[in-house]
């Protein structure tokens, strides 16, 4: 599966996406660039799908990926019941215009 490099080395890119995923699952929405949001969507949807599965292996996978234990608890207690009847597409990207400093396209990614 091809992915965007986002101008980072692979370890830095993965840490940044893990941070964004943790923040999204904790707060429900994150303001970021469109390209980062498109990459974040894949990871956040995967975490919620693991939360819906709910077995021991899924718990261990979510805990190893997210940086915050409260975000992992939220995945298994709140989001698995909220999205129980939904088959995917747990996030929404809303474009908000360009950033003033470097004119990169900004957006809000939020949980549906």
PDB file of C-alpha atoms in Angstrom:
ATOM      1  CA  UNK A   1       0.000   0.000   0.000  1.00  0.00           C
ATOM      2  CA  UNK A   2       1.474   3.325  -1.059  1.00  0.00           C
ATOM      3  CA  UNK A   3       1.556   6.137   1.462  1.00  0.00           C
ATOM      4  CA  UNK A   4       2.494   9.792   1.493  1.00  0.00           C
ATOM      5  CA  UNK A   5       5.944  10.610   2.825  1.00  0.00           C
ATOM      6  CA  UNK A   6       4.934  14.014   4.246  1.00  0.00           C
ATOM      7  CA  UNK A   7       8.518  15.280   4.061  1.00  0.00           C
ATOM      8  CA  UNK A   8       9.628  13.138   7.020  1.00  0.00           C
ATOM      9  CA  UNK A   9      11.792  10.095   7.652  1.00  0.00           C
ATOM     10  CA  UNK A  10       9.776   6.952   8.266  1.00  0.00           C
ATOM     11  CA  UNK A  11      10.254   6.920  12.062  1.00  0.00           C
ATOM     12  CA  UNK A  12       9.364  10.602  12.398  1.00  0.00           C
ATOM     13  CA  UNK A  13       6.373  10.209  10.087  1.00  0.00           C
ATOM     14  CA  UNK A  14       5.036   7.238  12.038  1.00  0.00           C
ATOM     15  CA  UNK A  15       5.466   9.016  15.379  1.00  0.00           C
ATOM     16  CA  UNK A  16       3.657  12.078  14.016  1.00  0.00           C
ATOM     17  CA  UNK A  17       0.757   9.990  12.718  1.00  0.00           C
ATOM     18  CA  UNK A  18       0.536   8.064  16.003  1.00  0.00           C
ATOM     19  CA  UNK A  19       0.390  11.390  17.874  1.00  0.00           C
ATOM     20  CA  UNK A  20      -2.327  12.691  15.547  1.00  0.00           C
ATOM     21  CA  UNK A  21      -4.329   9.468  15.901  1.00  0.00           C
ATOM     22  CA  UNK A  22      -4.100   9.618  19.694  1.00  0.00           C
ATOM     23  CA  UNK A  23      -5.204  13.267  19.699  1.00  0.00           C
ATOM     24  CA  UNK A  24      -8.098  12.567  17.351  1.00  0.00           C
ATOM     25  CA  UNK A  25      -9.386   9.683  19.451  1.00  0.00           C
ATOM     26  CA  UNK A  26      -9.062  11.682  22.670  1.00  0.00           C
ATOM     27  CA  UNK A  27     -10.562  14.967  21.486  1.00  0.00           C
ATOM     28  CA  UNK A  28     -12.823  13.964  18.611  1.00  0.00           C
ATOM     29  CA  UNK A  29     -11.339  16.499  16.171  1.00  0.00           C
ATOM     30  CA  UNK A  30      -7.931  17.774  15.046  1.00  0.00           C
ATOM     31  CA  UNK A  31      -6.906  20.721  12.852  1.00  0.00           C
ATOM     32  CA  UNK A  32      -4.134  19.700  10.438  1.00  0.00           C
ATOM     33  CA  UNK A  33      -3.153  19.779   6.768  1.00  0.00           C
ATOM     34  CA  UNK A  34      -5.201  17.897   4.196  1.00  0.00           C
ATOM     35  CA  UNK A  35      -2.459  15.419   3.280  1.00  0.00           C
ATOM     36  CA  UNK A  36      -1.827  14.543   6.934  1.00  0.00           C
ATOM     37  CA  UNK A  37      -5.561  14.152   7.493  1.00  0.00           C
ATOM     38  CA  UNK A  38      -5.864  11.742   4.575  1.00  0.00           C
ATOM     39  CA  UNK A  39      -3.130   9.560   6.067  1.00  0.00           C
ATOM     40  CA  UNK A  40      -4.606   9.924   9.555  1.00  0.00           C
ATOM     41  CA  UNK A  41      -8.001   8.733   8.329  1.00  0.00           C
ATOM     42  CA  UNK A  42      -6.626   5.275   7.503  1.00  0.00           C
ATOM     43  CA  UNK A  43      -5.063   4.805  10.926  1.00  0.00           C
ATOM     44  CA  UNK A  44      -7.998   6.153  12.934  1.00  0.00           C
ATOM     45  CA  UNK A  45     -10.474   3.957  11.051  1.00  0.00           C
ATOM     46  CA  UNK A  46      -8.250   0.958  11.729  1.00  0.00           C
ATOM     47  CA  UNK A  47      -8.104   1.719  15.473  1.00  0.00           C
ATOM     48  CA  UNK A  48     -11.898   2.003  15.708  1.00  0.00           C
ATOM     49  CA  UNK A  49     -12.326  -1.234  13.763  1.00  0.00           C
ATOM     50  CA  UNK A  50      -9.978  -2.957  16.220  1.00  0.00           C
ATOM     51  CA  UNK A  51     -12.019  -1.465  19.054  1.00  0.00           C
ATOM     52  CA  UNK A  52     -15.178  -2.956  17.602  1.00  0.00           C
ATOM     53  CA  UNK A  53     -13.493  -6.367  17.428  1.00  0.00           C
ATOM     54  CA  UNK A  54     -12.566  -6.153  21.085  1.00  0.00           C
ATOM     55  CA  UNK A  55     -10.611  -9.377  21.574  1.00  0.00           C
ATOM     56  CA  UNK A  56      -7.312  -9.628  23.422  1.00  0.00           C
ATOM     57  CA  UNK A  57      -5.182  -9.303  20.298  1.00  0.00           C
ATOM     58  CA  UNK A  58      -7.051  -6.155  19.236  1.00  0.00           C
ATOM     59  CA  UNK A  59      -6.569  -4.646  22.715  1.00  0.00           C
ATOM     60  CA  UNK A  60      -2.845  -5.301  22.545  1.00  0.00           C
ATOM     61  CA  UNK A  61      -2.585  -3.860  19.028  1.00  0.00           C
ATOM     62  CA  UNK A  62      -4.381  -0.642  20.006  1.00  0.00           C
ATOM     63  CA  UNK A  63      -2.341  -0.250  23.205  1.00  0.00           C
ATOM     64  CA  UNK A  64       0.918  -0.726  21.313  1.00  0.00           C
ATOM     65  CA  UNK A  65      -0.035   1.872  18.691  1.00  0.00           C
ATOM     66  CA  UNK A  66      -1.573   4.695  20.737  1.00  0.00           C
ATOM     67  CA  UNK A  67       0.559   6.833  23.047  1.00  0.00           C
ATOM     68  CA  UNK A  68      -2.146   7.391  25.663  1.00  0.00           C
ATOM     69  CA  UNK A  69      -3.951   4.721  27.691  1.00  0.00           C
ATOM     70  CA  UNK A  70      -7.038   6.904  28.033  1.00  0.00           C
ATOM     71  CA  UNK A  71      -7.393   7.031  24.254  1.00  0.00           C
ATOM     72  CA  UNK A  72      -7.181   3.240  24.114  1.00  0.00           C
ATOM     73  CA  UNK A  73      -9.837   2.910  26.825  1.00  0.00           C
ATOM     74  CA  UNK A  74     -12.054   5.324  24.903  1.00  0.00           C
ATOM     75  CA  UNK A  75     -11.734   3.183  21.772  1.00  0.00           C
ATOM     76  CA  UNK A  76     -12.998   0.091  23.578  1.00  0.00           C
ATOM     77  CA  UNK A  77     -15.666   1.695  25.788  1.00  0.00           C
ATOM     78  CA  UNK A  78     -17.127   4.608  23.835  1.00  0.00           C
ATOM     79  CA  UNK A  79     -16.371   4.155  20.150  1.00  0.00           C
ATOM     80  CA  UNK A  80     -17.137   0.432  19.854  1.00  0.00           C
ATOM     81  CA  UNK A  81     -20.751   1.044  20.908  1.00  0.00           C
ATOM     82  CA  UNK A  82     -21.070   4.339  19.014  1.00  0.00           C
ATOM     83  CA  UNK A  83     -19.988   2.785  15.701  1.00  0.00           C
ATOM     84  CA  UNK A  84     -21.349  -0.742  16.253  1.00  0.00           C
ATOM     85  CA  UNK A  85     -23.722  -0.611  13.283  1.00  0.00           C
ATOM     86  CA  UNK A  86     -21.384   1.372  10.999  1.00  0.00           C
ATOM     87  CA  UNK A  87     -19.153  -0.563   8.599  1.00  0.00           C
ATOM     88  CA  UNK A  88     -16.492   2.114   8.080  1.00  0.00           C
ATOM     89  CA  UNK A  89     -15.982   5.765   7.350  1.00  0.00           C
ATOM     90  CA  UNK A  90     -15.711   6.928  10.937  1.00  0.00           C
ATOM     91  CA  UNK A  91     -14.007  10.235  10.094  1.00  0.00           C
ATOM     92  CA  UNK A  92     -14.930  13.356   8.141  1.00  0.00           C
ATOM     93  CA  UNK A  93     -12.536  15.877   6.582  1.00  0.00           C
ATOM     94  CA  UNK A  94     -13.730  19.490   6.329  1.00  0.00           C
ATOM     95  CA  UNK A  95     -11.454  21.841   4.388  1.00  0.00           C
ATOM     96  CA  UNK A  96     -10.970  25.235   6.045  1.00  0.00           C
ATOM     97  CA  UNK A  97      -8.786  27.159   3.589  1.00  0.00           C
ATOM     98  CA  UNK A  98      -5.076  27.881   3.496  1.00  0.00           C
ATOM     99  CA  UNK A  99      -2.651  28.527   6.339  1.00  0.00           C
ATOM    100  CA  UNK A 100      -1.370  32.090   6.397  1.00  0.00           C
ATOM    101  CA  UNK A 101       2.315  31.316   6.871  1.00  0.00           C
ATOM    102  CA  UNK A 102       2.997  28.880   4.059  1.00  0.00           C
ATOM    103  CA  UNK A 103      -0.355  28.641   2.208  1.00  0.00           C
ATOM    104  CA  UNK A 104      -0.760  24.917   2.846  1.00  0.00           C
ATOM    105  CA  UNK A 105      -4.313  23.662   2.644  1.00  0.00           C
ATOM    106  CA  UNK A 106      -5.768  23.159   6.123  1.00  0.00           C
ATOM    107  CA  UNK A 107      -8.702  21.059   7.294  1.00  0.00           C
ATOM    108  CA  UNK A 108     -10.504  19.744  10.331  1.00  0.00           C
ATOM    109  CA  UNK A 109     -10.681  15.980  10.675  1.00  0.00           C
ATOM    110  CA  UNK A 110     -13.338  14.799  13.084  1.00  0.00           C
ATOM    111  CA  UNK A 111     -15.129  11.656  14.103  1.00  0.00           C
ATOM    112  CA  UNK A 112     -18.575  11.288  12.567  1.00  0.00           C
TER     113      UNK A 112
END
